[in-house]
Backbone as ProteinMPNN parsed JSONL, in Angstrom:
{"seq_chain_A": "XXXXXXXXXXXXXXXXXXXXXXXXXXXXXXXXXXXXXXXXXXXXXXXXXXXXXXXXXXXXXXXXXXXXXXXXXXXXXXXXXXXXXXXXXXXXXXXXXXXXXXXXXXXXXXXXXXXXXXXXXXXXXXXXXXXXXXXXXXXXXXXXXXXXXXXXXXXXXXXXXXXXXXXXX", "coords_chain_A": {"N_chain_A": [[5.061, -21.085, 11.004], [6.433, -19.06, 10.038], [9.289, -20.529, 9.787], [8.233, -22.245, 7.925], [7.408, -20.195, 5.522], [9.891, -19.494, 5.13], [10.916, -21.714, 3.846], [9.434, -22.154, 1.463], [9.565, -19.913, -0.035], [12.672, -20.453, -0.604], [12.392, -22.712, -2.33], [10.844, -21.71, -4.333], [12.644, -20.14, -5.138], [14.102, -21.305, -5.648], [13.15, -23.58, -7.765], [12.123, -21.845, -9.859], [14.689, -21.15, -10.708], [16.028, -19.009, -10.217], [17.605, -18.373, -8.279], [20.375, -18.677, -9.374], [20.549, -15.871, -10.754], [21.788, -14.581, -8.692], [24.321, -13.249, -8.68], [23.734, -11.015, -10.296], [22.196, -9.736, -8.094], [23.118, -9.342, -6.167], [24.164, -6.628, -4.472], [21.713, -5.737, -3.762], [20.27, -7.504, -2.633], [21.985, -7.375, -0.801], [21.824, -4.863, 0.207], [18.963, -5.124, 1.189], [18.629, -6.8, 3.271], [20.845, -5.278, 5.304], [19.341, -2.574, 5.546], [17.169, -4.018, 6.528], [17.9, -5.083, 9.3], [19.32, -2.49, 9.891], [16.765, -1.453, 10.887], [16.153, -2.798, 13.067], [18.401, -2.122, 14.62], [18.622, 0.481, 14.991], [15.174, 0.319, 16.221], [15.042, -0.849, 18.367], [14.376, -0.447, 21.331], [11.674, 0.481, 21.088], [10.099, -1.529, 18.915], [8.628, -1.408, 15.971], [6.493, -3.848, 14.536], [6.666, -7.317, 15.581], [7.945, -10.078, 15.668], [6.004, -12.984, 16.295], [7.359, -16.538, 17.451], [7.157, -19.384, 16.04], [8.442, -22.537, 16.231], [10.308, -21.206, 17.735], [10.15, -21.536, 20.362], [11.211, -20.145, 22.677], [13.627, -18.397, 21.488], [13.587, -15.976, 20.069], [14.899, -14.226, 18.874], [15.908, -15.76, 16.543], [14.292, -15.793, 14.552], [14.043, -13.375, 13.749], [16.21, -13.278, 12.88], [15.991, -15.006, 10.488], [14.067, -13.94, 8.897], [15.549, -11.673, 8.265], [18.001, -12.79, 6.751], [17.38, -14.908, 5.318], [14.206, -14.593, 4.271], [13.708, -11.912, 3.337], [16.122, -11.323, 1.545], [15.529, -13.506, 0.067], [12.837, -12.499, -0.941], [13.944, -10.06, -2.232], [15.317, -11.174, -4.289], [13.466, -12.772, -5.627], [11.975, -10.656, -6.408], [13.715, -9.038, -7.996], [14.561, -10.268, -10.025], [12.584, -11.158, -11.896], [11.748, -8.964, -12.828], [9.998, -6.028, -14.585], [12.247, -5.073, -16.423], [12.457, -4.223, -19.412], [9.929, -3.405, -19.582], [7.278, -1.231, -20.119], [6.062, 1.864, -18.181], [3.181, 1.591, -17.085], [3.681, -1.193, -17.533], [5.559, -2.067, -14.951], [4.425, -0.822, -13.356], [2.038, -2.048, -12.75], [3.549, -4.34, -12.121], [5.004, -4.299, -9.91], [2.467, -3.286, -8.096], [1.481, -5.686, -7.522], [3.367, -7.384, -6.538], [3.015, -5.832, -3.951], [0.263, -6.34, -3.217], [0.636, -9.066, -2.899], [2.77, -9.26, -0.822], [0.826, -7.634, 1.261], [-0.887, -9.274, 1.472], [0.004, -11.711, 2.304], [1.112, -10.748, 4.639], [-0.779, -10.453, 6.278], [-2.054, -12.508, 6.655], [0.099, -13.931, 8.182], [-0.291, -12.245, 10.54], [-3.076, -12.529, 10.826], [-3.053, -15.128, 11.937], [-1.655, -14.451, 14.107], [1.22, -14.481, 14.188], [2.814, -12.187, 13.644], [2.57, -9.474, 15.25], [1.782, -5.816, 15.688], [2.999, -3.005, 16.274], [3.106, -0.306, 18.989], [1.654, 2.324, 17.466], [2.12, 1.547, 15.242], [0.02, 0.443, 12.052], [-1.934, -2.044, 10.595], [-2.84, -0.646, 7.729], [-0.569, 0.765, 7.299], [1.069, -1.072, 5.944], [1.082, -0.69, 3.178], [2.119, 1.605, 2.255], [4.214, 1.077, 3.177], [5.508, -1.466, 2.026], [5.04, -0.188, -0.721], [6.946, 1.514, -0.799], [8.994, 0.122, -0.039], [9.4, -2.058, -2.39], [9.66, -0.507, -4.603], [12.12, 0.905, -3.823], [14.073, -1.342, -4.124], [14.084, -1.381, -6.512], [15.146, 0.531, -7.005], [17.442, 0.891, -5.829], [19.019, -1.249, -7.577], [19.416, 0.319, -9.893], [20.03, 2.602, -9.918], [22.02, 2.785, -7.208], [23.504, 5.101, -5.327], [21.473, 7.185, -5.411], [19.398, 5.681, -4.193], [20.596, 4.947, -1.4], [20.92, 7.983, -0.416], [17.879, 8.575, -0.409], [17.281, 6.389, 1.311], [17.988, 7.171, 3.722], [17.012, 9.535, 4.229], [14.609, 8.514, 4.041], [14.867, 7.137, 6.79], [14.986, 8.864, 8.521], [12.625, 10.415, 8.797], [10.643, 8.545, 9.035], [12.274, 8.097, 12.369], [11.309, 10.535, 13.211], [8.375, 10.537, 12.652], [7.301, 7.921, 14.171], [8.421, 8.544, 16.597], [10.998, 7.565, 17.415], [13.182, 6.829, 19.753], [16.442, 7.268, 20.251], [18.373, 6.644, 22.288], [19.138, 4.455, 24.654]], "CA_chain_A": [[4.709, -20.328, 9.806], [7.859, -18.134, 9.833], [10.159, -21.141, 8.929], [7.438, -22.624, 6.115], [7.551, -18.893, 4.27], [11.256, -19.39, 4.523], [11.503, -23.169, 2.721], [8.55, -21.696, -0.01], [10.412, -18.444, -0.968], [14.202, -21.025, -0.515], [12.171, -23.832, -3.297], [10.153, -20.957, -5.624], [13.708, -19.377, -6.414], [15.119, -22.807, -6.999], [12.477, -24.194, -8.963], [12.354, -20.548, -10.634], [16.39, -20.718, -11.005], [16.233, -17.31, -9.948], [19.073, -18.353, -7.405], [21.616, -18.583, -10.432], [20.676, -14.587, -10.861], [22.161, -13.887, -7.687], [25.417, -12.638, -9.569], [23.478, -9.877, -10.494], [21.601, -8.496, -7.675], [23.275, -9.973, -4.7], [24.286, -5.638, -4.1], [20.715, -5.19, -3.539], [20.141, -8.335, -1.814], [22.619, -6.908, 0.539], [21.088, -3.717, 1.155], [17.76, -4.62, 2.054], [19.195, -7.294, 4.546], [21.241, -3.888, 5.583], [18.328, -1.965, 6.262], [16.231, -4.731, 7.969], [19.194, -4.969, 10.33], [19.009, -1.311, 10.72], [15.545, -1.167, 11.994], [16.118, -3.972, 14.2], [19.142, -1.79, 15.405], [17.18, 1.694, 15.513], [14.036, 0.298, 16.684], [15.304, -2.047, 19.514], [14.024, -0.095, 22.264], [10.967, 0.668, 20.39], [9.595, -1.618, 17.285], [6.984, -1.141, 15.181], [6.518, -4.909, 14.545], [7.262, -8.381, 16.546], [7.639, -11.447, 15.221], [5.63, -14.303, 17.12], [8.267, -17.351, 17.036], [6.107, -20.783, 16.179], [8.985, -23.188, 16.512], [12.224, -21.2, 18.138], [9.81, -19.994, 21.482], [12.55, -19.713, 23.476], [14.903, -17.93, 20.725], [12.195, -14.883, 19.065], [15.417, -13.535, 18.19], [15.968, -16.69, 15.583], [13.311, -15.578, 13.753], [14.259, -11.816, 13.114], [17.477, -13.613, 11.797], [15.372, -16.286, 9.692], [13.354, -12.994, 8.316], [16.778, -10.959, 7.81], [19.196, -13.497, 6.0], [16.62, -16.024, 4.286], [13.186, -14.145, 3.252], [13.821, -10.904, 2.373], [16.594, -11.679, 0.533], [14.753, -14.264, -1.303], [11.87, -12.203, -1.624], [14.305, -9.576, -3.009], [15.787, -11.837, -4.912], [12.317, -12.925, -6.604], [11.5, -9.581, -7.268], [14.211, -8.245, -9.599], [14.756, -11.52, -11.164], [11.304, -11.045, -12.934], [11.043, -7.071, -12.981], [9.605, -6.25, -16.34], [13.07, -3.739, -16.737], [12.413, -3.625, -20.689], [8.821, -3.151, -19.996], [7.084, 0.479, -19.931], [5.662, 2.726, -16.62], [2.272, 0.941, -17.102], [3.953, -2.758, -16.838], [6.348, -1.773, -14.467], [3.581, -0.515, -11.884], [1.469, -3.457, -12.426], [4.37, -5.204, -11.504], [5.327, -3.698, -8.498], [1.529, -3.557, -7.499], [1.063, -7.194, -7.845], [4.176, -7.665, -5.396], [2.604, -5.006, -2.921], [-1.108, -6.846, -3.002], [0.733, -10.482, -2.777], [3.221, -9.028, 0.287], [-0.165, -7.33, 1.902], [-1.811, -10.733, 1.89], [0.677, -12.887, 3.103], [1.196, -10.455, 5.76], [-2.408, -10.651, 6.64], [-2.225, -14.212, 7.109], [0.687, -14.013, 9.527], [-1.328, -10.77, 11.509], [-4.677, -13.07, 11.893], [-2.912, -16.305, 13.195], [-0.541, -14.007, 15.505], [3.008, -14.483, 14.078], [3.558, -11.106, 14.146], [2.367, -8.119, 15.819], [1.89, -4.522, 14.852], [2.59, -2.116, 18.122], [3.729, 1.136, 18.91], [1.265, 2.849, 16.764], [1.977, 1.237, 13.652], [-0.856, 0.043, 11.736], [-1.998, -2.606, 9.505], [-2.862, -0.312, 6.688], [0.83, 1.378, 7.377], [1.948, -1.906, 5.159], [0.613, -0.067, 1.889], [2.868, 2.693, 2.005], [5.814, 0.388, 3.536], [5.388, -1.987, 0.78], [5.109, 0.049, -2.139], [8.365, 1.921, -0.46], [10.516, -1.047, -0.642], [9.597, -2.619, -3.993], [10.16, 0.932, -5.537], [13.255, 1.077, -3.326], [14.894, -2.21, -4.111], [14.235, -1.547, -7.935], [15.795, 2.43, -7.452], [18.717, 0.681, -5.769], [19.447, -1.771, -8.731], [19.602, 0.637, -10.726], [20.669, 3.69, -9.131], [21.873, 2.772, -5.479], [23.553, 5.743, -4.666], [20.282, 7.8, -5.132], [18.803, 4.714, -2.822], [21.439, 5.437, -0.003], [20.476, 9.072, 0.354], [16.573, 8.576, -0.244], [17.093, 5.587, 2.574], [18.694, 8.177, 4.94], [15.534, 10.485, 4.426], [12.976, 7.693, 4.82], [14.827, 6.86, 7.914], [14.883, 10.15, 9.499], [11.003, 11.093, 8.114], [9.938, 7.324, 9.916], [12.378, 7.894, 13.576], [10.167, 11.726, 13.376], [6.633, 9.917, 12.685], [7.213, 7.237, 15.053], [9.164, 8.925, 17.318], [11.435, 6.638, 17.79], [14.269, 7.421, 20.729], [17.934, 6.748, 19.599], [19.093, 6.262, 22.978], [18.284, 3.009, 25.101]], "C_chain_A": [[5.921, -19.593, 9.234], [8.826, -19.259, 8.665], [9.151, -21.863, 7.173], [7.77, -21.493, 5.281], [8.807, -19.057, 3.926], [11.427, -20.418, 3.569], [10.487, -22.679, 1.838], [8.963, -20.867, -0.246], [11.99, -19.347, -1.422], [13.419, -21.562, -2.281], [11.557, -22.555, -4.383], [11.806, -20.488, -5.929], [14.94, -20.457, -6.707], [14.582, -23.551, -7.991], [12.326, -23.455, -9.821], [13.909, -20.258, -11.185], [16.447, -19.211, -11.076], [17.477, -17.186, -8.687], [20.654, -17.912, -8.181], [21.501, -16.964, -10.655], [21.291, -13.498, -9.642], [23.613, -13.142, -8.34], [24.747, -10.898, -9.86], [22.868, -8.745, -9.734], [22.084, -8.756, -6.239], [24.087, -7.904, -4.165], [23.087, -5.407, -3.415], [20.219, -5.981, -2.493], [20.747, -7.732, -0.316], [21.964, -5.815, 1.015], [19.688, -3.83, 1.58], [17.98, -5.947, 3.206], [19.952, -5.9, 5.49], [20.012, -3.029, 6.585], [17.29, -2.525, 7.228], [17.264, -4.534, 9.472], [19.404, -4.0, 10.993], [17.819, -0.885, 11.661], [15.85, -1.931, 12.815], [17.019, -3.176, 15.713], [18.308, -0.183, 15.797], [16.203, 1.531, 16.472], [14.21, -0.635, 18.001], [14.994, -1.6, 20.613], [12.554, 0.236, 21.895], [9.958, 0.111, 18.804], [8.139, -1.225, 16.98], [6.509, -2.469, 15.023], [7.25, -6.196, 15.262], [6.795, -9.378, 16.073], [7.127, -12.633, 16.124], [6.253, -15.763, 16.711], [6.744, -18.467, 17.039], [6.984, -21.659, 16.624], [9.725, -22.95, 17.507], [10.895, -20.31, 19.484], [10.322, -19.613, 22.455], [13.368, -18.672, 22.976], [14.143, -17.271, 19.812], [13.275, -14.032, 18.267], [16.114, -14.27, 16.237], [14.848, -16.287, 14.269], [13.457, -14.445, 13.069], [15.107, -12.308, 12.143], [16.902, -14.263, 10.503], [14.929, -14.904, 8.658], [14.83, -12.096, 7.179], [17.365, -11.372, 6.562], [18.493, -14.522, 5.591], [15.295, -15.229, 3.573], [13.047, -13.339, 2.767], [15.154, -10.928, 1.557], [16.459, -12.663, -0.535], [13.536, -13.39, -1.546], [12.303, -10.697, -2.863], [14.906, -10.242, -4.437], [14.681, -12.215, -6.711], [11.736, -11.575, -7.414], [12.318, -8.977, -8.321], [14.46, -9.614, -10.176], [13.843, -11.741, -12.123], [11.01, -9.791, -13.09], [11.666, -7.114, -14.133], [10.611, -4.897, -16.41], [12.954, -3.41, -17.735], [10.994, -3.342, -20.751], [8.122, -1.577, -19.611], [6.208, 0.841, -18.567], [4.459, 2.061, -16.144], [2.622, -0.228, -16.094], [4.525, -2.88, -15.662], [5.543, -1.612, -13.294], [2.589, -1.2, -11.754], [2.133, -4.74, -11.724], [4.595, -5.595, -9.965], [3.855, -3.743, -7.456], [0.838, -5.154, -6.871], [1.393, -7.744, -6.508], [3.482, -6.946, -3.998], [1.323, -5.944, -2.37], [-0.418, -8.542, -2.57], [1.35, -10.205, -1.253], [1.952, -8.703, 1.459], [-0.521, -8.548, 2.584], [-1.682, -11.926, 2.694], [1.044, -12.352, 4.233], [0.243, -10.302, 6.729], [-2.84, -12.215, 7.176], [-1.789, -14.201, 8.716], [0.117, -12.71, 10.614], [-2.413, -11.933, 12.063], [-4.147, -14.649, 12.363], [-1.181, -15.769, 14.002], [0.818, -14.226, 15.221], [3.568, -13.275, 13.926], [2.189, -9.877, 14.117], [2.845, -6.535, 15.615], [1.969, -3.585, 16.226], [3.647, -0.966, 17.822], [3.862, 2.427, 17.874], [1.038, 2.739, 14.989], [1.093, 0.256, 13.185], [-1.358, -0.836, 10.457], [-2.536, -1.808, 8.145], [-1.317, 0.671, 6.378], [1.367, 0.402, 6.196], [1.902, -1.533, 4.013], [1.835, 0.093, 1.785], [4.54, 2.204, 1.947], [6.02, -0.155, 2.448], [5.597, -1.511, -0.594], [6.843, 1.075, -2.01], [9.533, 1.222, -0.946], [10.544, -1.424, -2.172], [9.886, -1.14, -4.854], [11.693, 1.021, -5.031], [14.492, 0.57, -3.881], [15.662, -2.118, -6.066], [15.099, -0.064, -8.297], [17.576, 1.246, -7.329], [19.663, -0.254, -6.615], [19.784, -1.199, -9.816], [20.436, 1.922, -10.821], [20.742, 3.858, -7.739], [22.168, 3.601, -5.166], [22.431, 7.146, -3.824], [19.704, 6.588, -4.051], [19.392, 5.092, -1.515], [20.291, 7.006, 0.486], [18.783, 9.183, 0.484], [16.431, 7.923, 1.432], [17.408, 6.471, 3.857], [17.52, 9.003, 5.446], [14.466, 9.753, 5.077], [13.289, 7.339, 6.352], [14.338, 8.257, 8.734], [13.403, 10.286, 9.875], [10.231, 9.696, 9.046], [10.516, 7.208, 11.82], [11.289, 9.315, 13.913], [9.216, 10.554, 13.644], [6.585, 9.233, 13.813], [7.815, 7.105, 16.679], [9.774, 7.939, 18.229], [12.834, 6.672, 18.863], [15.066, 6.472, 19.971], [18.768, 6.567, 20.801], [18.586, 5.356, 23.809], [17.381, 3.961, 26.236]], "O_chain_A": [[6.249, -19.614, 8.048], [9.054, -19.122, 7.463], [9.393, -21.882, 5.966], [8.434, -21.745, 4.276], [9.152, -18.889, 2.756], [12.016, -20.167, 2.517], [11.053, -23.0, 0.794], [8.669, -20.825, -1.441], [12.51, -19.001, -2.483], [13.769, -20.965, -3.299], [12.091, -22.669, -5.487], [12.132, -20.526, -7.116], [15.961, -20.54, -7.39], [15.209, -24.092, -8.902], [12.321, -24.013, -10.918], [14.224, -19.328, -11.927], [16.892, -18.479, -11.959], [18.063, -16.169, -8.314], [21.6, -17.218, -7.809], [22.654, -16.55, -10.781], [21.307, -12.268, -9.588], [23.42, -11.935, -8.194], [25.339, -9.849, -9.607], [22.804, -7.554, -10.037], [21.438, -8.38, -5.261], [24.73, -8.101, -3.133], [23.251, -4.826, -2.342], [19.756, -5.436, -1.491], [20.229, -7.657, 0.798], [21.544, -5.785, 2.172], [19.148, -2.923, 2.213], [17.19, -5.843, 4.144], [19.324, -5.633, 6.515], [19.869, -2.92, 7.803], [16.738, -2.015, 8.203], [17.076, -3.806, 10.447], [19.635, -4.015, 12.202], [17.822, -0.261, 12.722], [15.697, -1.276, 13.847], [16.814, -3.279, 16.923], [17.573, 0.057, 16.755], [16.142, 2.278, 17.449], [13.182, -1.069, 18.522], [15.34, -2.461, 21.423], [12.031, 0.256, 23.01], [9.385, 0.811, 17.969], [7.082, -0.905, 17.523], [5.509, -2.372, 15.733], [8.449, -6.064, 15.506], [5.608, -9.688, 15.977], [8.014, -13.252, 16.711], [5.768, -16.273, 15.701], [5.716, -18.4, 17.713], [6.605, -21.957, 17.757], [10.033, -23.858, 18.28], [10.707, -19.099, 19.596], [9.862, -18.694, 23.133], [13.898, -17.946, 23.817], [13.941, -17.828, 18.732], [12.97, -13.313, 17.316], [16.527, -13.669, 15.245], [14.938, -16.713, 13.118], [13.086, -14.37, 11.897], [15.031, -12.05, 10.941], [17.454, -13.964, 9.444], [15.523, -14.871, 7.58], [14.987, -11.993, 5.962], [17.355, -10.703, 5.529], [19.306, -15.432, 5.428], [15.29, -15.21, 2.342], [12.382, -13.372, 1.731], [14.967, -10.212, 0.574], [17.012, -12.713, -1.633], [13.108, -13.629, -2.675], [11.631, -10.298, -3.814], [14.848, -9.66, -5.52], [14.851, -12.087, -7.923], [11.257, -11.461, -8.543], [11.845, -8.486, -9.346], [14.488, -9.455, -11.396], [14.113, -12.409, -13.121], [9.896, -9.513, -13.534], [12.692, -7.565, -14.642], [10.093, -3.781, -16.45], [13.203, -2.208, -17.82], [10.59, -3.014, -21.867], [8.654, -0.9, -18.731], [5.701, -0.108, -17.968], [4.413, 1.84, -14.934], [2.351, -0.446, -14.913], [4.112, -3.863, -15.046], [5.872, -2.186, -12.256], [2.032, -1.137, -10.658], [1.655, -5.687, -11.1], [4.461, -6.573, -9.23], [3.945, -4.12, -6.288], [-0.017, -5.453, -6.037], [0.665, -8.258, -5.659], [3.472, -7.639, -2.98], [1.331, -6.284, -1.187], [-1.161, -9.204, -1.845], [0.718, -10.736, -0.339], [1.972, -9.371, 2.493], [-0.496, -8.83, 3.782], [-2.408, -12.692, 3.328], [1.379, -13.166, 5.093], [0.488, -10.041, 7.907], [-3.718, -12.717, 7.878], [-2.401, -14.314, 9.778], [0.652, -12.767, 11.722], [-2.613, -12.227, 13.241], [-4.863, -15.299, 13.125], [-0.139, -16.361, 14.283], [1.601, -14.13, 16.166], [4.789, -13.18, 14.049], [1.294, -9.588, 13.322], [4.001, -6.152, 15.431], [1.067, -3.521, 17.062], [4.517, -0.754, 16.977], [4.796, 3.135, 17.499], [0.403, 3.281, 14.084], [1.185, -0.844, 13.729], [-1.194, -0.355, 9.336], [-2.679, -2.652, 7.26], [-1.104, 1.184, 5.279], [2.125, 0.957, 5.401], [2.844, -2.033, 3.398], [2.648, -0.748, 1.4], [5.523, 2.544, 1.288], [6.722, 0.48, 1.661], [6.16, -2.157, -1.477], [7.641, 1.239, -2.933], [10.477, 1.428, -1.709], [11.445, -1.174, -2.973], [10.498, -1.206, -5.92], [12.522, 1.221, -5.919], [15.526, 1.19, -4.128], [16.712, -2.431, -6.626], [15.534, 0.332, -9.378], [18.415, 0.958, -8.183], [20.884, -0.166, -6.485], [20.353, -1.813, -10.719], [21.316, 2.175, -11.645], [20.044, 4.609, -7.057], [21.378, 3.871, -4.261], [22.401, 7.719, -2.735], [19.687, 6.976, -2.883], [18.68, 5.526, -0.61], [19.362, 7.099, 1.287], [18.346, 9.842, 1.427], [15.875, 8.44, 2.4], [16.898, 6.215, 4.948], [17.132, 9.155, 6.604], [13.742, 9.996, 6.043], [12.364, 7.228, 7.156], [13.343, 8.398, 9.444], [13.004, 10.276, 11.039], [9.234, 9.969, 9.715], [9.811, 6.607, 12.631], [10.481, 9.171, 14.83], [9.26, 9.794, 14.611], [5.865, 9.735, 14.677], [7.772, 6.222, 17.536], [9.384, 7.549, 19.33], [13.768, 6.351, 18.128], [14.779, 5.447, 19.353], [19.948, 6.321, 20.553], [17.355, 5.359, 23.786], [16.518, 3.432, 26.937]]}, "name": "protein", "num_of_chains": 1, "seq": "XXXXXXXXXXXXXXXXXXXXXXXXXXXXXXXXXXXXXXXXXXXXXXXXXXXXXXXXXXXXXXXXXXXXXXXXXXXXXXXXXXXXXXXXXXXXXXXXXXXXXXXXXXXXXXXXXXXXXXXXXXXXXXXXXXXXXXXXXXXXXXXXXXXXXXXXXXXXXXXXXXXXXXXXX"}
């Protein structure tokens, strides 16, 4: 399942030529590869989520990578390449909602046939809040990353609190 989401997010932003827009957001692209990377490194004694490998079940760490450096940077990718930027607060949060309810769903899939796991208190309605975090996030940091940096600094802190997450192995 893991690698299918990856070749259907790879073909929607080539049949979308939303690849050719990488010029413009490949900053942003980078930072939320960045921050996955960080939880991975934060939370490594501790996650909140675990990917169940289908193909690599030897190599579960193939999969974080697959997640890292192919789908959220295509799914960032897809999202500002169509964000309604000339459109008003309305369109803009229909937008963003759309993405939140489509991310929910497809993460609902992979939850009820077991490709990934929710543990160490964190909870399938936790994806709301996560969700509408990032797509607000990705669209602050396109536009104003340095405000993104220091927000990201906060949300980290405000999520190792909540989840009390130890910083030493």
């Amino acid at each position: 399942m893991h690698l299918l989401l990856s070749i259907t997010l790879i073909l929607v932003c080539f049949f979308r030529k939303d690849w050719k827009k990488i010029h413009t957001y490949h900053l942003t692209v980078m930072y939320i590869i960045i921050c996955d990377l960080l939880y991975n490194l934060l939370c490594h004694s501790k996650p909140l989520w675990r990917y169940t490998p289908d193909i690599f079940h030897h190599y579960p760490i193939l999969v974080d990578i697959l997640h890292s450096f192919v789908n959220l940077p295509a799914l960032a990718l897809l999202y500002l390449a169509n964000y309604p930027f000339e459109g008003n607060n309305v369109i803009q949060s229909k937008y963003i909602l759309k993405w939140i309810i489509c991310s929910f769903l497809v993460e609902s899939v992979f939850l009820y046939f077991k490709r990934i796991e929710l543990i160490n208190g964190y909870e399938v309605w936790m994806e709301i809040p996560f969700y509408s975090t990032m797509y607000v996030m990705l669209r602050l940091h396109h536009k104003r990353p340095f405000l993104s940096y220091f927000l990201s600094v906060l949300i980290i802190i405000f999520l190792l609190f909540v989840f009390k997450i130890p910083l030493r192995s």
